[in-house]
């Protein structure tokens, strides 16, 4: 079970109070409603909260890489097809359904070429245990100040940068650039301190930006999908932040200028 595995990694998760596999039922410990997001909205200083979240994520990743296996998360992974499907999700729901736009054949060729290269590049990155939604609404702050992780049922194998994108490019909480830079540097240091590899900052940041484009385009499309198909408009206010992150990452990745040019014709927020 993934919950057992993250306990071994010295990460606080809800305890399993009861498990009835025949009925498909599990009773988990109630960790309360005080989330990282609610602390931030209440005006708590950001740096200490994110330092704790980064330190925990580095411990989790280093331990998982040293001791792979133990739950279903290690049997599935991000691959080229999944990355590609998520990017197409943006075209279908963010561009076509939300903006009412259609790519011309020439534009489609450009977009497909970039999407294919992005998906292949990300799929080639070293993979390890990835929470997938390690963000402000999935980190519970306990009475003593420690942070607990919830909502890890979608965990799988992915790049080291993926959970950092979820946390530092959170659609629900925008962080100032200086804090993002400080937390990226902190993660690299803490990962090595916890027994992980020593990674070079520049190429690490390049993948972080590439994943930002992929993940946040997917998120923007997904939020429209949840509104149109699931009848839940609650995520629509998070679309602008998601697209701002993509625009910022485009500025750092000049190799994606052709993709930005095409998408921005139909989604002005990406200009």
PDB file of C-alpha atoms in Angstrom:
ATOM      1  CA  UNK A   1       0.000   0.000   0.000  1.00  0.00           C
ATOM      2  CA  UNK A   2       1.262   3.450  -0.904  1.00  0.00           C
ATOM      3  CA  UNK A   3       0.405   4.805   2.546  1.00  0.00           C
ATOM      4  CA  UNK A   4       2.706   2.228   4.143  1.00  0.00           C
ATOM      5  CA  UNK A   5       5.464   3.161   1.714  1.00  0.00           C
ATOM      6  CA  UNK A   6       5.353   6.880   2.470  1.00  0.00           C
ATOM      7  CA  UNK A   7       5.440   6.112   6.208  1.00  0.00           C
ATOM      8  CA  UNK A   8       8.665   4.190   5.597  1.00  0.00           C
ATOM      9  CA  UNK A   9       9.922   7.320   3.802  1.00  0.00           C
ATOM     10  CA  UNK A  10       9.358   9.287   7.048  1.00  0.00           C
ATOM     11  CA  UNK A  11       6.547  11.348   5.586  1.00  0.00           C
ATOM     12  CA  UNK A  12       3.398  11.907   7.641  1.00  0.00           C
ATOM     13  CA  UNK A  13       0.241  10.515   6.040  1.00  0.00           C
ATOM     14  CA  UNK A  14      -3.218   9.620   7.402  1.00  0.00           C
ATOM     15  CA  UNK A  15      -3.236   6.395   9.379  1.00  0.00           C
ATOM     16  CA  UNK A  16      -5.439   3.587   8.078  1.00  0.00           C
ATOM     17  CA  UNK A  17      -8.054   2.960  10.760  1.00  0.00           C
ATOM     18  CA  UNK A  18      -9.823   0.149   8.973  1.00  0.00           C
ATOM     19  CA  UNK A  19      -9.614  -1.595   5.619  1.00  0.00           C
ATOM     20  CA  UNK A  20     -12.298  -3.801   4.109  1.00  0.00           C
ATOM     21  CA  UNK A  21     -10.897  -4.991   0.761  1.00  0.00           C
ATOM     22  CA  UNK A  22     -13.960  -7.089  -0.112  1.00  0.00           C
ATOM     23  CA  UNK A  23     -16.152  -3.964   0.040  1.00  0.00           C
ATOM     24  CA  UNK A  24     -13.499  -1.645  -1.304  1.00  0.00           C
ATOM     25  CA  UNK A  25     -13.724   0.533   1.807  1.00  0.00           C
ATOM     26  CA  UNK A  26     -10.976   2.228   3.788  1.00  0.00           C
ATOM     27  CA  UNK A  27     -11.328   4.446   6.855  1.00  0.00           C
ATOM     28  CA  UNK A  28      -8.523   6.993   7.184  1.00  0.00           C
ATOM     29  CA  UNK A  29      -7.409   9.199  10.038  1.00  0.00           C
ATOM     30  CA  UNK A  30      -8.941  12.693   9.971  1.00  0.00           C
ATOM     31  CA  UNK A  31      -6.053  15.163   9.863  1.00  0.00           C
ATOM     32  CA  UNK A  32      -8.281  18.229   9.988  1.00  0.00           C
ATOM     33  CA  UNK A  33      -8.981  21.077   7.603  1.00  0.00           C
ATOM     34  CA  UNK A  34      -5.922  23.274   8.185  1.00  0.00           C
ATOM     35  CA  UNK A  35      -4.111  23.124   4.853  1.00  0.00           C
ATOM     36  CA  UNK A  36      -1.051  24.869   3.519  1.00  0.00           C
ATOM     37  CA  UNK A  37      -3.432  26.916   1.382  1.00  0.00           C
ATOM     38  CA  UNK A  38      -5.569  28.020   4.336  1.00  0.00           C
ATOM     39  CA  UNK A  39      -2.475  29.008   6.314  1.00  0.00           C
ATOM     40  CA  UNK A  40      -1.280  31.142   3.421  1.00  0.00           C
ATOM     41  CA  UNK A  41      -4.695  32.757   2.945  1.00  0.00           C
ATOM     42  CA  UNK A  42      -4.701  33.579   6.664  1.00  0.00           C
ATOM     43  CA  UNK A  43      -1.467  35.522   6.211  1.00  0.00           C
ATOM     44  CA  UNK A  44       1.081  33.074   7.582  1.00  0.00           C
ATOM     45  CA  UNK A  45       4.691  33.723   6.435  1.00  0.00           C
ATOM     46  CA  UNK A  46       5.279  31.831   3.229  1.00  0.00           C
ATOM     47  CA  UNK A  47       8.945  30.934   3.458  1.00  0.00           C
ATOM     48  CA  UNK A  48       8.791  28.648   6.545  1.00  0.00           C
ATOM     49  CA  UNK A  49       5.779  26.758   5.178  1.00  0.00           C
ATOM     50  CA  UNK A  50       7.420  26.155   1.818  1.00  0.00           C
ATOM     51  CA  UNK A  51      10.755  25.281   3.374  1.00  0.00           C
ATOM     52  CA  UNK A  52       9.033  22.526   5.349  1.00  0.00           C
ATOM     53  CA  UNK A  53       7.190  21.293   2.256  1.00  0.00           C
ATOM     54  CA  UNK A  54      10.395  21.275   0.183  1.00  0.00           C
ATOM     55  CA  UNK A  55      12.380  19.460   2.877  1.00  0.00           C
ATOM     56  CA  UNK A  56       9.711  16.784   3.158  1.00  0.00           C
ATOM     57  CA  UNK A  57       9.510  16.348  -0.600  1.00  0.00           C
ATOM     58  CA  UNK A  58      13.284  15.956  -0.858  1.00  0.00           C
ATOM     59  CA  UNK A  59      13.282  13.313   1.897  1.00  0.00           C
ATOM     60  CA  UNK A  60      10.431  11.471   0.212  1.00  0.00           C
ATOM     61  CA  UNK A  61      12.094  11.437  -3.191  1.00  0.00           C
ATOM     62  CA  UNK A  62      15.527  10.440  -1.932  1.00  0.00           C
ATOM     63  CA  UNK A  63      14.115   7.603   0.168  1.00  0.00           C
ATOM     64  CA  UNK A  64      11.962   6.358  -2.688  1.00  0.00           C
ATOM     65  CA  UNK A  65      14.877   6.318  -5.097  1.00  0.00           C
ATOM     66  CA  UNK A  66      16.994   4.409  -2.597  1.00  0.00           C
ATOM     67  CA  UNK A  67      14.212   1.914  -1.893  1.00  0.00           C
ATOM     68  CA  UNK A  68      11.959   1.572  -4.952  1.00  0.00           C
ATOM     69  CA  UNK A  69       8.939  -0.690  -4.795  1.00  0.00           C
ATOM     70  CA  UNK A  70       6.301  -1.567  -2.262  1.00  0.00           C
ATOM     71  CA  UNK A  71       3.096  -0.175  -3.758  1.00  0.00           C
ATOM     72  CA  UNK A  72       1.198   0.267  -6.984  1.00  0.00           C
ATOM     73  CA  UNK A  73       2.828   3.665  -7.649  1.00  0.00           C
ATOM     74  CA  UNK A  74       6.007   1.846  -8.662  1.00  0.00           C
ATOM     75  CA  UNK A  75       4.193  -0.185 -11.306  1.00  0.00           C
ATOM     76  CA  UNK A  76       2.989   2.741 -13.434  1.00  0.00           C
ATOM     77  CA  UNK A  77       4.697   5.818 -14.784  1.00  0.00           C
ATOM     78  CA  UNK A  78       4.490   8.912 -16.898  1.00  0.00           C
ATOM     79  CA  UNK A  79       5.363   7.952 -20.451  1.00  0.00           C
ATOM     80  CA  UNK A  80       5.278   9.628 -23.827  1.00  0.00           C
ATOM     81  CA  UNK A  81       1.645   8.688 -24.447  1.00  0.00           C
ATOM     82  CA  UNK A  82       0.413  10.106 -21.137  1.00  0.00           C
ATOM     83  CA  UNK A  83       2.288  13.382 -21.559  1.00  0.00           C
ATOM     84  CA  UNK A  84       0.983  13.621 -25.110  1.00  0.00           C
ATOM     85  CA  UNK A  85      -2.605  12.902 -24.076  1.00  0.00           C
ATOM     86  CA  UNK A  86      -2.475  15.597 -21.404  1.00  0.00           C
ATOM     87  CA  UNK A  87      -1.176  18.155 -23.892  1.00  0.00           C
ATOM     88  CA  UNK A  88      -3.947  17.238 -26.310  1.00  0.00           C
ATOM     89  CA  UNK A  89      -6.388  17.752 -23.443  1.00  0.00           C
ATOM     90  CA  UNK A  90      -5.490  21.441 -23.545  1.00  0.00           C
ATOM     91  CA  UNK A  91      -6.135  21.660 -27.285  1.00  0.00           C
ATOM     92  CA  UNK A  92      -9.520  19.992 -26.910  1.00  0.00           C
ATOM     93  CA  UNK A  93     -10.761  21.831 -23.837  1.00  0.00           C
ATOM     94  CA  UNK A  94      -8.609  24.925 -23.376  1.00  0.00           C
ATOM     95  CA  UNK A  95      -8.326  25.992 -26.974  1.00  0.00           C
ATOM     96  CA  UNK A  96     -11.360  24.517 -28.731  1.00  0.00           C
ATOM     97  CA  UNK A  97     -14.024  24.318 -25.993  1.00  0.00           C
ATOM     98  CA  UNK A  98     -12.987  27.398 -23.973  1.00  0.00           C
ATOM     99  CA  UNK A  99     -11.750  29.732 -26.715  1.00  0.00           C
ATOM    100  CA  UNK A 100     -13.871  28.329 -29.545  1.00  0.00           C
ATOM    101  CA  UNK A 101     -10.792  28.144 -31.776  1.00  0.00           C
ATOM    102  CA  UNK A 102      -9.567  25.606 -34.303  1.00  0.00           C
ATOM    103  CA  UNK A 103      -5.998  25.121 -35.414  1.00  0.00           C
ATOM    104  CA  UNK A 104      -5.335  25.360 -39.121  1.00  0.00           C
ATOM    105  CA  UNK A 105      -3.487  22.422 -40.730  1.00  0.00           C
ATOM    106  CA  UNK A 106      -0.244  24.431 -40.676  1.00  0.00           C
ATOM    107  CA  UNK A 107      -0.739  25.385 -37.025  1.00  0.00           C
ATOM    108  CA  UNK A 108      -1.606  21.802 -36.133  1.00  0.00           C
ATOM    109  CA  UNK A 109       1.667  20.637 -37.672  1.00  0.00           C
ATOM    110  CA  UNK A 110       3.661  23.085 -35.560  1.00  0.00           C
ATOM    111  CA  UNK A 111       1.805  22.188 -32.357  1.00  0.00           C
ATOM    112  CA  UNK A 112       2.068  18.450 -32.965  1.00  0.00           C
ATOM    113  CA  UNK A 113       5.793  18.714 -33.595  1.00  0.00           C
ATOM    114  CA  UNK A 114       6.419  20.602 -30.363  1.00  0.00           C
ATOM    115  CA  UNK A 115       4.101  18.384 -28.341  1.00  0.00           C
ATOM    116  CA  UNK A 116       5.802  15.244 -29.642  1.00  0.00           C
ATOM    117  CA  UNK A 117       9.264  16.557 -28.798  1.00  0.00           C
ATOM    118  CA  UNK A 118       8.153  17.667 -25.336  1.00  0.00           C
ATOM    119  CA  UNK A 119       6.549  14.321 -24.574  1.00  0.00           C
ATOM    120  CA  UNK A 120       9.623  12.377 -25.707  1.00  0.00           C
ATOM    121  CA  UNK A 121      12.008  14.604 -23.750  1.00  0.00           C
ATOM    122  CA  UNK A 122      10.004  14.365 -20.530  1.00  0.00           C
ATOM    123  CA  UNK A 123       9.532  10.618 -20.882  1.00  0.00           C
ATOM    124  CA  UNK A 124      13.312  10.219 -21.144  1.00  0.00           C
ATOM    125  CA  UNK A 125      13.941  11.898 -17.762  1.00  0.00           C
ATOM    126  CA  UNK A 126      14.946   9.682 -14.798  1.00  0.00           C
ATOM    127  CA  UNK A 127      11.822   8.448 -13.019  1.00  0.00           C
ATOM    128  CA  UNK A 128      11.023   7.950  -9.360  1.00  0.00           C
ATOM    129  CA  UNK A 129       8.135   8.109  -6.885  1.00  0.00           C
ATOM    130  CA  UNK A 130       5.985  11.121  -7.763  1.00  0.00           C
ATOM    131  CA  UNK A 131       2.984  12.227  -5.711  1.00  0.00           C
ATOM    132  CA  UNK A 132       1.579  14.018  -8.780  1.00  0.00           C
ATOM    133  CA  UNK A 133      -0.463  16.627  -6.841  1.00  0.00           C
ATOM    134  CA  UNK A 134       1.967  17.758  -4.142  1.00  0.00           C
ATOM    135  CA  UNK A 135       0.399  21.199  -3.703  1.00  0.00           C
ATOM    136  CA  UNK A 136      -1.166  23.551  -1.182  1.00  0.00           C
ATOM    137  CA  UNK A 137      -4.527  21.759  -0.989  1.00  0.00           C
ATOM    138  CA  UNK A 138      -2.925  18.374  -0.334  1.00  0.00           C
ATOM    139  CA  UNK A 139      -0.576  19.365   2.489  1.00  0.00           C
ATOM    140  CA  UNK A 140      -2.260  19.416   5.888  1.00  0.00           C
ATOM    141  CA  UNK A 141      -0.659  21.506   8.632  1.00  0.00           C
ATOM    142  CA  UNK A 142      -0.936  19.687  11.958  1.00  0.00           C
ATOM    143  CA  UNK A 143      -1.304  21.447  15.341  1.00  0.00           C
ATOM    144  CA  UNK A 144       2.415  21.183  16.058  1.00  0.00           C
ATOM    145  CA  UNK A 145       3.293  22.704  12.690  1.00  0.00           C
ATOM    146  CA  UNK A 146       4.326  19.490  10.911  1.00  0.00           C
ATOM    147  CA  UNK A 147       2.930  18.890   7.451  1.00  0.00           C
ATOM    148  CA  UNK A 148       1.104  15.731   6.394  1.00  0.00           C
ATOM    149  CA  UNK A 149       0.491  14.540   2.835  1.00  0.00           C
ATOM    150  CA  UNK A 150      -2.908  13.455   1.556  1.00  0.00           C
ATOM    151  CA  UNK A 151      -4.404  12.519  -1.831  1.00  0.00           C
ATOM    152  CA  UNK A 152      -1.525  10.305  -2.945  1.00  0.00           C
ATOM    153  CA  UNK A 153      -3.702   7.675  -4.630  1.00  0.00           C
ATOM    154  CA  UNK A 154      -2.630   8.862  -8.093  1.00  0.00           C
ATOM    155  CA  UNK A 155       1.097   8.511  -7.344  1.00  0.00           C
ATOM    156  CA  UNK A 156       3.290   7.057 -10.061  1.00  0.00           C
ATOM    157  CA  UNK A 157       6.831   7.257 -11.399  1.00  0.00           C
ATOM    158  CA  UNK A 158       7.871  10.578 -12.894  1.00  0.00           C
ATOM    159  CA  UNK A 159      10.686  13.167 -13.109  1.00  0.00           C
ATOM    160  CA  UNK A 160      12.145  14.752  -9.990  1.00  0.00           C
ATOM    161  CA  UNK A 161      10.836  18.138 -11.086  1.00  0.00           C
ATOM    162  CA  UNK A 162       7.191  17.090 -11.365  1.00  0.00           C
ATOM    163  CA  UNK A 163       6.155  17.527  -7.723  1.00  0.00           C
ATOM    164  CA  UNK A 164       8.131  20.763  -7.602  1.00  0.00           C
ATOM    165  CA  UNK A 165       6.034  22.111 -10.468  1.00  0.00           C
ATOM    166  CA  UNK A 166       2.885  21.076  -8.596  1.00  0.00           C
ATOM    167  CA  UNK A 167       4.072  22.886  -5.459  1.00  0.00           C
ATOM    168  CA  UNK A 168       5.845  25.966  -6.816  1.00  0.00           C
ATOM    169  CA  UNK A 169       3.581  26.499  -9.833  1.00  0.00           C
ATOM    170  CA  UNK A 170       0.435  25.818  -7.823  1.00  0.00           C
ATOM    171  CA  UNK A 171      -2.696  27.022  -9.624  1.00  0.00           C
ATOM    172  CA  UNK A 172      -4.236  27.998  -6.286  1.00  0.00           C
ATOM    173  CA  UNK A 173      -1.331  29.949  -4.754  1.00  0.00           C
ATOM    174  CA  UNK A 174       1.056  32.132  -6.763  1.00  0.00           C
ATOM    175  CA  UNK A 175       4.541  32.663  -5.354  1.00  0.00           C
ATOM    176  CA  UNK A 176       6.942  35.504  -5.983  1.00  0.00           C
ATOM    177  CA  UNK A 177       9.845  34.555  -8.317  1.00  0.00           C
ATOM    178  CA  UNK A 178      12.510  34.991  -5.641  1.00  0.00           C
ATOM    179  CA  UNK A 179      10.809  32.430  -3.393  1.00  0.00           C
ATOM    180  CA  UNK A 180      10.490  29.964  -6.285  1.00  0.00           C
ATOM    181  CA  UNK A 181      14.201  30.297  -7.030  1.00  0.00           C
ATOM    182  CA  UNK A 182      15.106  29.866  -3.379  1.00  0.00           C
ATOM    183  CA  UNK A 183      12.951  26.757  -3.039  1.00  0.00           C
ATOM    184  CA  UNK A 184      14.414  25.154  -6.160  1.00  0.00           C
ATOM    185  CA  UNK A 185      17.909  25.692  -4.792  1.00  0.00           C
ATOM    186  CA  UNK A 186      16.844  24.393  -1.381  1.00  0.00           C
ATOM    187  CA  UNK A 187      15.380  21.239  -2.923  1.00  0.00           C
ATOM    188  CA  UNK A 188      18.615  20.407  -4.739  1.00  0.00           C
ATOM    189  CA  UNK A 189      20.569  20.810  -1.524  1.00  0.00           C
ATOM    190  CA  UNK A 190      18.136  18.851   0.627  1.00  0.00           C
ATOM    191  CA  UNK A 191      17.860  16.050  -1.935  1.00  0.00           C
ATOM    192  CA  UNK A 192      21.626  15.531  -1.819  1.00  0.00           C
ATOM    193  CA  UNK A 193      21.679  15.806   1.982  1.00  0.00           C
ATOM    194  CA  UNK A 194      19.044  13.044   2.158  1.00  0.00           C
ATOM    195  CA  UNK A 195      21.189  10.677   0.112  1.00  0.00           C
ATOM    196  CA  UNK A 196      20.029  11.606  -3.370  1.00  0.00           C
ATOM    197  CA  UNK A 197      22.217  12.669  -6.293  1.00  0.00           C
ATOM    198  CA  UNK A 198      23.900  16.034  -6.629  1.00  0.00           C
ATOM    199  CA  UNK A 199      22.174  17.673  -9.592  1.00  0.00           C
ATOM    200  CA  UNK A 200      23.293  20.637 -11.689  1.00  0.00           C
ATOM    201  CA  UNK A 201      20.905  23.600 -11.263  1.00  0.00           C
ATOM    202  CA  UNK A 202      20.787  24.812 -14.887  1.00  0.00           C
ATOM    203  CA  UNK A 203      19.646  21.592 -16.615  1.00  0.00           C
ATOM    204  CA  UNK A 204      17.370  20.855 -13.668  1.00  0.00           C
ATOM    205  CA  UNK A 205      15.677  24.216 -14.165  1.00  0.00           C
ATOM    206  CA  UNK A 206      15.291  23.599 -17.901  1.00  0.00           C
ATOM    207  CA  UNK A 207      13.273  20.462 -17.215  1.00  0.00           C
ATOM    208  CA  UNK A 208      11.311  22.293 -14.512  1.00  0.00           C
ATOM    209  CA  UNK A 209      10.271  24.893 -17.107  1.00  0.00           C
ATOM    210  CA  UNK A 210       9.432  22.260 -19.711  1.00  0.00           C
ATOM    211  CA  UNK A 211       7.273  20.424 -17.192  1.00  0.00           C
ATOM    212  CA  UNK A 212       5.638  23.725 -16.255  1.00  0.00           C
ATOM    213  CA  UNK A 213       4.478  24.155 -19.842  1.00  0.00           C
ATOM    214  CA  UNK A 214       3.209  20.581 -20.024  1.00  0.00           C
ATOM    215  CA  UNK A 215       1.536  20.417 -16.613  1.00  0.00           C
ATOM    216  CA  UNK A 216      -0.031  23.857 -16.626  1.00  0.00           C
ATOM    217  CA  UNK A 217      -1.429  23.585 -20.142  1.00  0.00           C
ATOM    218  CA  UNK A 218      -2.999  20.317 -19.033  1.00  0.00           C
ATOM    219  CA  UNK A 219      -4.373  21.951 -15.884  1.00  0.00           C
ATOM    220  CA  UNK A 220      -5.964  24.808 -17.826  1.00  0.00           C
ATOM    221  CA  UNK A 221      -7.690  22.370 -20.141  1.00  0.00           C
ATOM    222  CA  UNK A 222      -8.681  20.125 -17.268  1.00  0.00           C
ATOM    223  CA  UNK A 223     -10.335  22.956 -15.385  1.00  0.00           C
ATOM    224  CA  UNK A 224     -12.542  23.664 -18.416  1.00  0.00           C
ATOM    225  CA  UNK A 225     -13.307  19.941 -18.729  1.00  0.00           C
ATOM    226  CA  UNK A 226     -14.350  19.760 -15.062  1.00  0.00           C
ATOM    227  CA  UNK A 227     -16.707  22.690 -15.623  1.00  0.00           C
ATOM    228  CA  UNK A 228     -18.220  21.539 -18.926  1.00  0.00           C
ATOM    229  CA  UNK A 229     -18.384  17.788 -18.269  1.00  0.00           C
ATOM    230  CA  UNK A 230     -18.514  17.461 -14.483  1.00  0.00           C
ATOM    231  CA  UNK A 231     -20.615  20.566 -13.875  1.00  0.00           C
ATOM    232  CA  UNK A 232     -18.113  22.026 -11.411  1.00  0.00           C
ATOM    233  CA  UNK A 233     -16.995  25.595 -12.245  1.00  0.00           C
ATOM    234  CA  UNK A 234     -14.956  25.922  -9.055  1.00  0.00           C
ATOM    235  CA  UNK A 235     -11.606  25.538 -10.802  1.00  0.00           C
ATOM    236  CA  UNK A 236     -12.194  28.111 -13.545  1.00  0.00           C
ATOM    237  CA  UNK A 237     -10.694  30.992 -11.494  1.00  0.00           C
ATOM    238  CA  UNK A 238      -7.399  29.058 -11.468  1.00  0.00           C
ATOM    239  CA  UNK A 239      -6.992  29.110 -15.250  1.00  0.00           C
ATOM    240  CA  UNK A 240      -5.326  32.572 -15.447  1.00  0.00           C
ATOM    241  CA  UNK A 241      -2.580  31.588 -12.996  1.00  0.00           C
ATOM    242  CA  UNK A 242      -1.954  28.354 -14.881  1.00  0.00           C
ATOM    243  CA  UNK A 243      -1.513  30.256 -18.137  1.00  0.00           C
ATOM    244  CA  UNK A 244       0.735  32.872 -16.519  1.00  0.00           C
ATOM    245  CA  UNK A 245       3.030  30.042 -15.451  1.00  0.00           C
ATOM    246  CA  UNK A 246       3.123  28.726 -19.009  1.00  0.00           C
ATOM    247  CA  UNK A 247       3.909  32.188 -20.367  1.00  0.00           C
ATOM    248  CA  UNK A 248       6.734  32.596 -17.848  1.00  0.00           C
ATOM    249  CA  UNK A 249       8.177  29.207 -18.768  1.00  0.00           C
ATOM    250  CA  UNK A 250       7.972  30.044 -22.478  1.00  0.00           C
ATOM    251  CA  UNK A 251      10.175  33.067 -21.795  1.00  0.00           C
ATOM    252  CA  UNK A 252      12.809  30.716 -20.375  1.00  0.00           C
ATOM    253  CA  UNK A 253      12.515  28.200 -23.198  1.00  0.00           C
ATOM    254  CA  UNK A 254      13.188  29.979 -26.526  1.00  0.00           C
ATOM    255  CA  UNK A 255      13.114  26.573 -28.226  1.00  0.00           C
ATOM    256  CA  UNK A 256       9.333  26.653 -27.679  1.00  0.00           C
ATOM    257  CA  UNK A 257       8.823  30.042 -29.363  1.00  0.00           C
ATOM    258  CA  UNK A 258       7.034  28.474 -32.315  1.00  0.00           C
ATOM    259  CA  UNK A 259       4.568  26.722 -30.017  1.00  0.00           C
ATOM    260  CA  UNK A 260       3.934  29.904 -28.061  1.00  0.00           C
ATOM    261  CA  UNK A 261       3.347  31.878 -31.240  1.00  0.00           C
ATOM    262  CA  UNK A 262       0.670  29.480 -32.484  1.00  0.00           C
ATOM    263  CA  UNK A 263      -1.112  28.991 -29.169  1.00  0.00           C
ATOM    264  CA  UNK A 264      -1.065  32.712 -28.352  1.00  0.00           C
ATOM    265  CA  UNK A 265      -2.997  33.494 -31.559  1.00  0.00           C
ATOM    266  CA  UNK A 266      -5.963  31.731 -30.008  1.00  0.00           C
ATOM    267  CA  UNK A 267      -5.193  32.097 -26.284  1.00  0.00           C
ATOM    268  CA  UNK A 268      -4.101  35.733 -25.778  1.00  0.00           C
ATOM    269  CA  UNK A 269      -3.143  34.990 -22.164  1.00  0.00           C
ATOM    270  CA  UNK A 270      -0.074  33.174 -23.522  1.00  0.00           C
ATOM    271  CA  UNK A 271       1.343  36.179 -25.396  1.00  0.00           C
TER     272      UNK A 271
END
